[in-house]
Amino acid sequence: MIIKKTISVPKETLIEDGVKGVQKQVLLGPADGAPTFTMRQFSVNAGGYTFFHSHDFEHEIYILKGYGIARKDREEIPISADMVILVEPNELHQIVNNGTEELVFLCLIPNINE
Amino acid sequence: MIIKKTISVPKETLIEDGVKGVQKQVLLGPADGAPTFTMRQFSVNAGGYTFFHSHDFEHEIYILKGYGIARKDREEIPISADMVILVEPNELHQIVNNGTEELVFLCLIPNINE
């Protein structure tokens, strides 16, 4: 059994074209011996956004704090704390923080992609 | 893309020997088309507890609210909000709410076991 405080997990700032104001933490994953899937936590600053992209694996997302928008191909859906999102494989998606406070969410993926 | 408020997901009260004061919600899983793993949310009343058992698959747990104890074979570890737990396959485990408020956590498992 591995137990961690999330605050103890290092934060990586994503610095790439197409992403703004995003920090990532790998809370549980292959490095911990997790066999199947990986739990990451993302913090998005006000005005920030994740990649607008698609890939062949799913996301399972839980919004912990804040509010924003889940963008898909032709639609934008308001999101806020205590909502969950399934992003299906090969589906275009982006999380946008159009609010005034930090947006924090868990995003889990199958291990092979981490 | 599937988006839900967690409050909209039905709660099932677990009524079995070895479990007390526990409600379960399947937030995202095979019924939603989730291909690999399932996100469940558990609420444990003050004085309640989950099964003390083991199985051949892992748990990835995120504590959302409250505090309690993670029990393993010969050890009890205090847990509280914003902690994560990896329960490894075949490891004895139990979550106990020895606090005075509701303990709420996410517990994810590989799909084949849901």
Coordinates of N, CA and C in Angstrom, one line a residue:
Chain A
M1 N 0.9 -1.2 0.0 CA 0.0 0.0 0.0 C 0.9 1.2 0.0
I2 N 0.6 2.1 -0.9 CA 1.3 3.4 -1.0 C 0.3 4.5 -0.7
I3 N 0.7 5.4 0.3 CA -0.1 6.5 0.6 C 0.7 7.8 0.5
K4 N 0.1 8.8 -0.1 CA 0.8 10.0 -0.3 C -0.2 11.2 -0.1
K5 N 0.3 12.3 0.4 CA -0.4 13.5 0.3 C -0.2 14.1 -1.0
T6 N -1.2 14.6 -1.7 CA -1.0 15.1 -3.0 C -0.1 16.3 -3.1
I7 N -0.1 17.0 -2.0 CA 0.8 18.2 -1.9 C 2.3 17.8 -2.0
S8 N 2.6 16.5 -1.6 CA 4.0 16.1 -1.6 C 4.5 15.7 -3.0
V9 N 3.6 15.6 -4.0 CA 3.9 15.1 -5.3 C 4.4 16.3 -6.2
P10 N 5.6 16.2 -6.8 CA 6.2 17.3 -7.6 C 5.2 17.7 -8.7
K11 N 5.2 19.0 -8.9 CA 4.4 19.6 -10.0 C 5.3 19.9 -11.2
E12 N 4.9 19.5 -12.4 CA 5.6 19.8 -13.6 C 4.8 20.9 -14.4
T13 N 5.4 22.0 -14.7 CA 4.7 23.0 -15.6 C 4.8 22.6 -17.0
L14 N 3.7 22.5 -17.7 CA 3.7 22.1 -19.1 C 4.1 23.3 -20.0
I15 N 5.2 23.3 -20.7 CA 5.6 24.4 -21.5 C 5.7 23.9 -22.9
E16 N 4.6 24.0 -23.7 CA 4.6 23.6 -25.1 C 3.6 24.5 -25.8
D17 N 3.7 24.5 -27.1 CA 2.7 25.2 -27.9 C 1.3 24.5 -27.7
G18 N 0.3 25.3 -27.5 CA -1.1 24.7 -27.4 C -1.5 24.4 -26.0
V19 N -0.7 24.8 -25.0 CA -1.1 24.6 -23.6 C -0.6 25.9 -22.9
K20 N -1.4 26.3 -21.9 CA -1.1 27.6 -21.2 C -1.5 27.4 -19.7
G21 N -0.6 27.7 -18.8 CA -1.0 27.8 -17.4 C -1.3 26.5 -16.8
V22 N -0.7 25.4 -17.2 CA -1.1 24.1 -16.7 C 0.1 23.5 -15.9
Q23 N -0.2 22.9 -14.8 CA 0.7 22.1 -14.0 C 0.2 20.7 -13.8
K24 N 1.1 19.7 -13.9 CA 0.7 18.3 -13.9 C 1.4 17.6 -12.7
Q25 N 0.7 16.7 -12.0 CA 1.3 15.9 -11.0 C 0.9 14.4 -11.4
V26 N 1.8 13.5 -11.3 CA 1.5 12.1 -11.5 C 1.3 11.5 -10.0
L27 N 0.0 11.4 -9.6 CA -0.2 11.0 -8.2 C 0.0 9.5 -8.0
L28 N -0.4 8.7 -8.9 CA -0.2 7.2 -8.9 C 0.0 6.7 -10.3
G29 N 1.1 5.9 -10.5 CA 1.3 5.4 -11.8 C 2.3 4.3 -11.8
P30 N 2.8 4.0 -13.0 CA 3.8 2.8 -13.1 C 4.9 2.9 -12.1
A31 N 5.4 4.1 -11.8 CA 6.6 4.3 -10.9 C 6.2 3.8 -9.5
D32 N 4.9 3.8 -9.2 CA 4.5 3.3 -7.9 C 4.1 1.9 -7.9
G33 N 4.2 1.3 -9.1 CA 3.7 -0.1 -9.3 C 2.3 -0.3 -9.7
A34 N 1.6 0.8 -10.0 CA 0.2 0.7 -10.5 C 0.1 -0.1 -11.8
P35 N -0.6 -1.2 -11.8 CA -0.5 -2.1 -12.9 C -1.3 -1.7 -14.2
T36 N -2.4 -0.9 -14.1 CA -3.3 -0.8 -15.2 C -3.5 0.7 -15.7
F37 N -3.6 1.6 -14.7 CA -3.9 3.0 -15.1 C -3.2 4.0 -14.2
T38 N -3.2 5.2 -14.6 CA -2.4 6.3 -14.0 C -3.3 7.4 -13.6
M39 N -3.1 7.9 -12.3 CA -3.9 9.0 -11.8 C -3.0 10.3 -11.8
R40 N -3.4 11.2 -12.7 CA -2.7 12.5 -12.7 C -3.6 13.6 -12.2
Q41 N -3.0 14.7 -11.6 CA -3.8 15.8 -11.2 C -3.3 17.0 -12.0
F42 N -4.2 17.8 -12.6 CA -3.8 19.0 -13.3 C -4.4 20.2 -12.6
S43 N -3.6 21.3 -12.6 CA -4.1 22.6 -12.1 C -3.9 23.6 -13.3
V44 N -5.0 24.3 -13.6 CA -5.0 25.2 -14.7 C -5.3 26.6 -14.2
N45 N -4.4 27.5 -14.4 CA -4.6 28.9 -13.9 C -5.8 29.5 -14.6
A46 N -6.4 30.6 -14.1 CA -7.4 31.4 -14.7 C -6.8 31.8 -16.1
G47 N -7.6 31.6 -17.1 CA -7.1 31.9 -18.5 C -6.3 30.9 -19.2
G48 N -6.0 29.8 -18.5 CA -5.2 28.7 -19.0 C -6.1 27.7 -19.8
Y49 N -5.4 26.8 -20.4 CA -6.1 25.7 -21.2 C -5.1 24.5 -21.4
T50 N -5.7 23.3 -21.5 CA -4.9 22.2 -21.9 C -4.9 22.1 -23.5
F51 N -4.2 21.1 -24.0 CA -4.2 20.8 -25.4 C -5.6 20.6 -26.0
F52 N -5.8 21.1 -27.2 CA -7.0 20.8 -28.0 C -6.5 19.7 -28.9
H53 N -6.8 18.4 -28.6 CA -6.2 17.3 -29.4 C -7.1 16.1 -29.2
S54 N -6.7 15.0 -29.8 CA -7.3 13.7 -29.6 C -6.2 12.6 -29.6
H55 N -6.5 11.5 -29.1 CA -5.6 10.3 -29.0 C -6.4 9.1 -28.9
D56 N -5.7 7.9 -29.0 CA -6.5 6.7 -29.2 C -6.8 6.1 -27.8
F57 N -6.7 6.8 -26.7 CA -7.1 6.3 -25.4 C -8.0 7.3 -24.7
E58 N -8.7 6.8 -23.7 CA -9.7 7.6 -23.0 C -9.1 8.4 -21.8
H59 N -9.8 9.4 -21.4 CA -9.6 10.1 -20.1 C -10.8 9.8 -19.2
E60 N -10.6 9.6 -18.0 CA -11.6 9.8 -17.0 C -11.2 10.9 -16.0
I61 N -12.1 11.9 -16.0 CA -11.8 13.2 -15.4 C -12.7 13.4 -14.2
Y62 N -12.2 13.9 -13.1 CA -13.0 14.3 -11.9 C -12.6 15.8 -11.6
I63 N -13.6 16.7 -11.6 CA -13.3 18.1 -11.3 C -13.3 18.3 -9.8
L64 N -12.1 18.7 -9.3 CA -12.0 18.9 -7.8 C -12.3 20.3 -7.4
K65 N -12.0 21.2 -8.2 CA -12.1 22.6 -7.8 C -12.2 23.6 -9.0
G66 N -13.0 24.6 -8.8 CA -13.1 25.7 -9.9 C -14.1 25.4 -10.9
Y67 N -14.1 26.1 -12.0 CA -15.0 25.9 -13.1 C -14.3 26.3 -14.4
G68 N -14.9 25.9 -15.5 CA -14.4 26.1 -16.8 C -15.2 25.5 -17.9
I69 N -14.6 25.1 -19.0 CA -15.3 24.6 -20.1 C -14.6 23.4 -20.6
A70 N -15.4 22.4 -21.0 CA -14.9 21.2 -21.7 C -15.3 21.4 -23.2
R71 N -14.3 21.5 -24.0 CA -14.5 21.8 -25.4 C -14.4 20.5 -26.2
K72 N -15.3 20.2 -27.0 CA -15.1 19.1 -28.0 C -15.2 19.7 -29.4
D73 N -15.4 18.8 -30.4 CA -15.2 19.2 -31.8 C -16.0 20.5 -32.1
R74 N -17.3 20.5 -31.8 CA -18.1 21.7 -32.2 C -19.0 22.2 -31.0
E75 N -18.6 21.9 -29.8 CA -19.4 22.3 -28.7 C -18.5 22.6 -27.5
E76 N -19.0 23.5 -26.6 CA -18.4 23.8 -25.4 C -19.4 23.6 -24.2
I77 N -18.9 22.9 -23.2 CA -19.9 22.5 -22.1 C -19.3 23.0 -20.8
P78 N -20.1 23.8 -20.0 CA -19.6 24.3 -18.8 C -19.3 23.2 -17.8
I79 N -18.2 23.3 -17.1 CA -17.9 22.2 -16.1 C -17.6 22.9 -14.7
S80 N -17.7 22.2 -13.6 CA -17.4 22.8 -12.3 C -17.1 21.6 -11.4
A81 N -16.7 22.0 -10.2 CA -16.4 20.9 -9.1 C -17.5 19.9 -9.0
D82 N -17.1 18.7 -8.7 CA -18.0 17.6 -8.5 C -18.7 17.2 -9.8
M83 N -18.0 17.3 -10.9 CA -18.5 16.8 -12.2 C -17.5 15.8 -12.7
V84 N -17.9 14.8 -13.4 CA -17.0 13.8 -14.1 C -17.2 13.9 -15.6
I85 N -16.1 13.6 -16.3 CA -16.1 13.6 -17.7 C -15.4 12.3 -18.3
L86 N -16.1 11.6 -19.2 CA -15.4 10.6 -19.9 C -15.1 11.1 -21.3
V87 N -13.8 11.2 -21.6 CA -13.4 11.6 -23.0 C -13.1 10.3 -23.7
E88 N -13.8 10.0 -24.7 CA -13.7 8.7 -25.4 C -12.4 8.7 -26.3
P89 N -11.9 7.5 -26.6 CA -10.8 7.4 -27.5 C -11.1 8.1 -28.8
N90 N -10.1 8.8 -29.3 CA -10.1 9.5 -30.6 C -11.1 10.7 -30.7
E91 N -11.5 11.2 -29.5 CA -12.4 12.3 -29.4 C -11.6 13.6 -29.2
L92 N -11.8 14.6 -30.0 CA -11.2 15.9 -29.8 C -11.6 16.5 -28.4
H93 N -10.7 17.1 -27.7 CA -11.1 17.6 -26.4 C -10.1 18.6 -25.9
Q94 N -10.6 19.5 -25.0 CA -9.7 20.5 -24.4 C -10.5 21.0 -23.1
I95 N -9.7 21.3 -22.1 CA -10.2 21.8 -20.9 C -9.7 23.3 -20.8
V96 N -10.7 24.2 -20.6 CA -10.3 25.6 -20.6 C -10.8 26.2 -19.3
N97 N -9.9 27.0 -18.7 CA -10.3 27.7 -17.5 C -10.7 29.1 -17.8
N98 N -12.0 29.4 -18.0 CA -12.4 30.7 -18.3 C -13.0 31.4 -17.1
G99 N -12.6 30.9 -15.9 CA -13.1 31.4 -14.7 C -12.0 32.4 -14.1
T100 N -12.2 32.7 -12.8 CA -11.3 33.6 -12.2 C -10.4 32.9 -11.1
E101 N -10.7 31.6 -10.9 CA -9.9 30.9 -9.9 C -9.2 29.7 -10.5
E102 N -8.4 29.0 -9.8 CA -7.7 27.9 -10.3 C -8.7 26.7 -10.5
L103 N -8.5 26.0 -11.6 CA -9.3 24.8 -12.0 C -8.4 23.6 -11.7
V104 N -8.9 22.7 -10.9 CA -8.1 21.5 -10.6 C -8.9 20.3 -10.9
F105 N -8.3 19.3 -11.5 CA -9.0 18.1 -11.8 C -8.0 16.9 -11.9
L106 N -8.6 15.7 -11.6 CA -7.9 14.5 -11.8 C -8.2 14.0 -13.2
C107 N -7.2 13.4 -13.9 CA -7.4 12.9 -15.2 C -6.6 11.6 -15.3
L108 N -7.4 10.5 -15.4 CA -6.8 9.2 -15.4 C -6.7 8.6 -16.8
I109 N -5.7 7.9 -17.1 CA -5.5 7.3 -18.4 C -4.9 5.8 -18.2
P110 N -5.1 5.0 -19.3 CA -4.5 3.7 -19.2 C -2.9 3.8 -19.2
N111 N -2.3 3.0 -18.5 CA -0.8 3.1 -18.3 C 0.0 3.2 -19.5
I112 N -0.4 2.5 -20.6 CA 0.5 2.3 -21.7 C 0.8 3.7 -22.3
N113 N 0.0 4.7 -22.0 CA 0.1 6.0 -22.6 C 0.9 7.0 -21.7
E114 N 1.3 6.6 -20.5 CA 1.9 7.5 -19.6 C 3.4 7.4 -19.8
Chain B
M1 N -18.1 12.3 -25.6 CA -17.8 12.9 -24.3 C -19.1 12.8 -23.4
I2 N -18.9 12.2 -22.3 CA -20.0 12.1 -21.3 C -19.6 13.0 -20.1
I3 N -20.6 13.8 -19.7 CA -20.3 14.7 -18.6 C -21.5 14.5 -17.6
K4 N -21.2 14.3 -16.3 CA -22.2 14.2 -15.3 C -21.9 15.0 -14.1
K5 N -22.9 15.4 -13.4 CA -22.7 15.9 -12.0 C -22.7 14.6 -11.1
T6 N -21.8 14.5 -10.2 CA -21.7 13.3 -9.4 C -23.0 13.1 -8.6
I7 N -23.7 14.3 -8.2 CA -24.9 14.2 -7.4 C -26.0 13.5 -8.2
S8 N -25.9 13.5 -9.5 CA -27.0 12.9 -10.4 C -26.8 11.3 -10.5
V9 N -25.7 10.8 -10.0 CA -25.5 9.4 -10.1 C -26.1 8.6 -8.9
P10 N -26.9 7.6 -9.2 CA -27.6 6.9 -8.1 C -26.6 6.3 -7.1
K11 N -27.0 6.3 -5.8 CA -26.2 5.8 -4.7 C -26.8 4.4 -4.3
E12 N -25.9 3.4 -4.2 CA -26.3 2.1 -3.7 C -25.8 1.9 -2.3
T13 N -26.6 1.5 -1.4 CA -26.2 1.2 0.0 C -25.7 -0.2 0.0
L14 N -24.5 -0.4 0.5 CA -24.0 -1.8 0.5 C -24.5 -2.4 1.8
I15 N -25.2 -3.5 1.6 CA -25.8 -4.2 2.8 C -25.3 -5.6 2.8
E16 N -24.1 -5.9 3.4 CA -23.5 -7.2 3.4 C -22.7 -7.3 4.8
D17 N -22.5 -8.5 5.2 CA -21.6 -8.7 6.3 C -20.2 -8.1 6.0
G18 N -19.7 -7.4 7.0 CA -18.3 -7.0 6.8 C -18.2 -5.5 6.3
V19 N -19.4 -4.9 6.0 CA -19.4 -3.5 5.6 C -20.4 -2.8 6.4
K20 N -20.2 -1.5 6.7 CA -21.2 -0.8 7.5 C -21.2 0.7 7.1
G21 N -22.4 1.2 6.8 CA -22.5 2.6 6.6 C -21.9 3.1 5.3
V22 N -21.9 2.3 4.2 CA -21.2 2.6 3.0 C -22.2 2.8 1.8
Q23 N -22.0 3.8 1.1 CA -22.8 4.0 -0.1 C -21.8 4.1 -1.3
K24 N -22.2 3.5 -2.4 CA -21.4 3.4 -3.6 C -22.1 4.1 -4.8
Q25 N -21.3 4.8 -5.6 CA -21.8 5.3 -6.9 C -20.8 4.9 -8.0
V26 N -21.3 4.4 -9.1 CA -20.4 4.2 -10.3 C -20.4 5.4 -11.1
L27 N -19.4 6.3 -11.0 CA -19.4 7.5 -11.7 C -19.2 7.4 -13.2
L28 N -18.2 6.5 -13.6 CA -17.9 6.2 -15.0 C -17.4 4.8 -15.1
G29 N -18.0 4.1 -16.0 CA -17.6 2.6 -16.1 C -18.1 2.1 -17.4
P30 N -18.1 0.8 -17.5 CA -18.4 0.1 -18.8 C -19.8 0.5 -19.4
A31 N -20.7 0.8 -18.5 CA -22.1 1.3 -19.0 C -22.0 2.6 -19.7
D32 N -20.9 3.4 -19.4 CA -20.7 4.6 -20.1 C -19.9 4.5 -21.4
G33 N -19.3 3.3 -21.6 CA -18.4 3.0 -22.6 C -16.9 3.2 -22.2
A34 N -16.7 3.3 -20.9 CA -15.3 3.4 -20.5 C -14.5 2.1 -20.8
P35 N -13.4 2.2 -21.5 CA -12.8 1.0 -22.1 C -12.0 0.2 -21.1
T36 N -11.3 0.9 -20.1 CA -10.3 0.2 -19.4 C -10.5 0.1 -17.9
F37 N -11.0 1.2 -17.3 CA -11.1 1.2 -15.8 C -12.4 2.0 -15.4
T38 N -12.8 1.8 -14.1 CA -14.0 2.3 -13.6 C -13.8 3.2 -12.4
M39 N -14.5 4.4 -12.5 CA -14.4 5.3 -11.4 C -15.6 5.2 -10.5
R40 N -15.4 4.8 -9.2 CA -16.5 4.7 -8.3 C -16.3 5.7 -7.2
Q41 N -17.4 6.2 -6.6 CA -17.3 7.1 -5.4 C -17.9 6.4 -4.2
F42 N -17.3 6.4 -3.1 CA -17.8 5.8 -1.9 C -18.0 6.8 -0.8
S43 N -19.1 6.8 -0.1 CA -19.3 7.6 1.1 C -19.5 6.7 2.3
V44 N -18.7 7.0 3.3 CA -18.7 6.1 4.5 C -19.1 7.0 5.7
N45 N -20.2 6.6 6.3 CA -20.7 7.4 7.5 C -19.7 7.3 8.7
A46 N -19.8 8.2 9.6 CA -19.0 8.2 10.8 C -19.2 6.8 11.5
G47 N -18.2 6.1 11.8 CA -18.3 4.8 12.4 C -18.4 3.6 11.4
G48 N -18.5 4.0 10.1 CA -18.6 2.9 9.1 C -17.3 2.4 8.6
Y49 N -17.3 1.4 7.8 CA -16.1 0.8 7.2 C -16.5 -0.1 6.0
T50 N -15.5 -0.2 5.1 CA -15.6 -1.0 4.0 C -15.1 -2.4 4.3
F51 N -15.2 -3.3 3.4 CA -14.7 -4.7 3.6 C -13.2 -4.7 4.0
F52 N -12.9 -5.7 4.9 CA -11.5 -6.0 5.1 C -11.2 -7.2 4.3
H53 N -10.6 -7.0 3.2 CA -10.4 -8.2 2.2 C -9.3 -7.9 1.3
S54 N -9.0 -8.9 0.4 CA -8.1 -8.7 -0.7 C -8.6 -9.3 -2.0
H55 N -8.0 -8.9 -3.1 CA -8.4 -9.4 -4.4 C -7.3 -9.2 -5.3
D56 N -7.4 -9.8 -6.5 CA -6.2 -9.8 -7.4 C -6.0 -8.6 -8.3
F57 N -6.8 -7.5 -8.0 CA -6.6 -6.3 -8.8 C -6.4 -5.1 -7.8
E58 N -5.9 -4.1 -8.4 CA -5.5 -2.9 -7.6 C -6.7 -1.9 -7.3
H59 N -6.5 -1.1 -6.3 CA -7.4 0.1 -6.2 C -6.5 1.4 -6.3
E60 N -7.0 2.4 -7.0 CA -6.4 3.7 -6.9 C -7.5 4.6 -6.2
I61 N -7.1 5.2 -5.1 CA -8.1 5.9 -4.2 C -7.6 7.3 -4.1
Y62 N -8.6 8.2 -4.1 CA -8.4 9.6 -3.9 C -9.4 10.1 -2.8
I63 N -8.9 10.6 -1.7 CA -9.8 11.0 -0.6 C -10.3 12.4 -0.8
L64 N -11.6 12.5 -1.0 CA -12.2 13.8 -1.3 C -12.5 14.6 -0.1
K65 N -12.9 13.9 1.0 CA -13.5 14.6 2.1 C -13.5 13.8 3.4
G66 N -13.2 14.4 4.5 CA -13.2 13.7 5.8 C -11.9 13.0 6.1
Y67 N -11.9 12.2 7.1 CA -10.7 11.5 7.5 C -11.1 10.1 8.1
G68 N -10.0 9.3 8.2 CA -10.2 7.9 8.7 C -8.9 7.2 8.8
I69 N -9.0 5.9 8.5 CA -7.9 5.0 8.6 C -7.9 4.1 7.5
A70 N -6.7 3.9 6.9 CA -6.5 2.8 5.9 C -5.8 1.7 6.7
R71 N -6.5 0.5 6.7 CA -6.0 -0.6 7.5 C -5.4 -1.6 6.5
K72 N -4.2 -2.1 6.8 CA -3.7 -3.2 6.0 C -3.4 -4.3 7.0
D73 N -2.6 -5.3 6.5 CA -2.5 -6.6 7.3 C -2.2 -6.3 8.8
R74 N -1.2 -5.6 9.1 CA -0.8 -5.4 10.5 C -0.6 -3.9 10.8
E75 N -1.2 -3.0 10.1 CA -0.9 -1.6 10.3 C -2.2 -0.8 10.0
E76 N -2.3 0.3 10.7 CA -3.4 1.3 10.4 C -2.8 2.7 10.1
I77 N -3.1 3.3 9.0 CA -2.5 4.5 8.6 C -3.6 5.6 8.6
P78 N -3.4 6.8 9.2 CA -4.4 7.8 9.2 C -4.5 8.4 7.8
I79 N -5.7 8.7 7.3 CA -5.9 9.2 6.0 C -6.9 10.4 6.1
S80 N -6.7 11.4 5.2 CA -7.6 12.5 5.2 C -7.7 13.1 3.7
A81 N -8.5 14.1 3.6 CA -8.7 14.7 2.3 C -7.4 15.1 1.6
D82 N -7.4 14.9 0.3 CA -6.2 15.2 -0.5 C -5.0 14.3 -0.3
M83 N -5.4 13.0 0.0 CA -4.4 12.0 0.0 C -4.8 10.9 -1.0
V84 N -3.8 10.2 -1.6 CA -4.1 9.1 -2.5 C -3.5 7.8 -2.0
I85 N -4.1 6.7 -2.3 CA -3.7 5.4 -1.9 C -3.7 4.5 -3.1
L86 N -2.6 3.7 -3.2 CA -2.5 2.6 -4.1 C -2.6 1.3 -3.3
V87 N -3.7 0.6 -3.5 CA -3.8 -0.7 -2.9 C -3.4 -1.7 -3.9
E88 N -2.3 -2.5 -3.6 CA -1.7 -3.3 -4.6 C -2.6 -4.6 -4.7
P89 N -2.5 -5.3 -5.9 CA -3.2 -6.6 -6.0 C -2.9 -7.5 -4.9
N90 N -3.9 -8.2 -4.4 CA -3.7 -9.3 -3.3 C -3.3 -8.7 -2.0
E91 N -3.5 -7.4 -1.8 CA -3.1 -6.8 -0.5 C -4.4 -6.7 0.4
L92 N -4.3 -7.1 1.6 CA -5.4 -6.9 2.5 C -5.6 -5.4 2.8
H93 N -6.9 -5.0 2.8 CA -7.1 -3.5 3.0 C -8.5 -3.3 3.5
Q94 N -8.7 -2.2 4.1 CA -10.0 -1.7 4.6 C -9.9 -0.2 4.9
I95 N -11.0 0.5 4.6 CA -11.1 1.9 4.9 C -12.1 2.1 6.0
V96 N -11.7 2.7 7.1 CA -12.5 2.9 8.3 C -12.7 4.3 8.6
N97 N -13.9 4.7 8.8 CA -14.2 6.1 9.2 C -14.3 6.2 10.7
N98 N -13.2 6.5 11.3 CA -13.2 6.7 12.8 C -13.4 8.1 13.2
G99 N -13.8 9.0 12.2 CA -14.0 10.4 12.5 C -15.5 10.7 12.9
T100 N -15.8 11.9 12.8 CA -17.2 12.4 13.2 C -18.0 12.9 12.0
E101 N -17.3 13.0 10.8 CA -18.0 13.4 9.6 C -17.9 12.4 8.5
E102 N -18.7 12.6 7.5 CA -18.7 11.6 6.3 C -17.3 11.6 5.7
L103 N -16.8 10.4 5.4 CA -15.6 10.2 4.6 C -16.0 9.8 3.2
V104 N -15.5 10.6 2.2 CA -15.8 10.4 0.8 C -14.6 10.2 0.0
F105 N -14.6 9.1 -0.8 CA -13.4 8.9 -1.7 C -13.7 8.3 -3.0
L106 N -12.9 8.6 -4.0 CA -12.9 7.9 -5.3 C -12.1 6.6 -5.1
C107 N -12.6 5.5 -5.8 CA -11.8 4.3 -5.8 C -12.0 3.7 -7.2
L108 N -10.9 3.7 -7.9 CA -10.9 3.2 -9.3 C -10.3 1.8 -9.4
I109 N -10.9 1.0 -10.3 CA -10.5 -0.4 -10.5 C -10.4 -0.7 -12.0
P110 N -9.7 -1.7 -12.4 CA -9.8 -2.2 -13.8 C -11.1 -2.7 -14.1
N111 N -11.6 -2.5 -15.3 CA -13.0 -2.8 -15.7 C -13.4 -4.3 -15.5
I112 N -12.5 -5.2 -15.6 CA -12.9 -6.6 -15.7 C -13.5 -7.0 -14.3
N113 N -13.2 -6.2 -13.3 CA -13.7 -6.6 -12.0 C -15.0 -5.9 -11.6
E114 N -15.5 -5.0 -12.4 CA -16.7 -4.2 -12.0 C -17.9 -5.0 -12.5

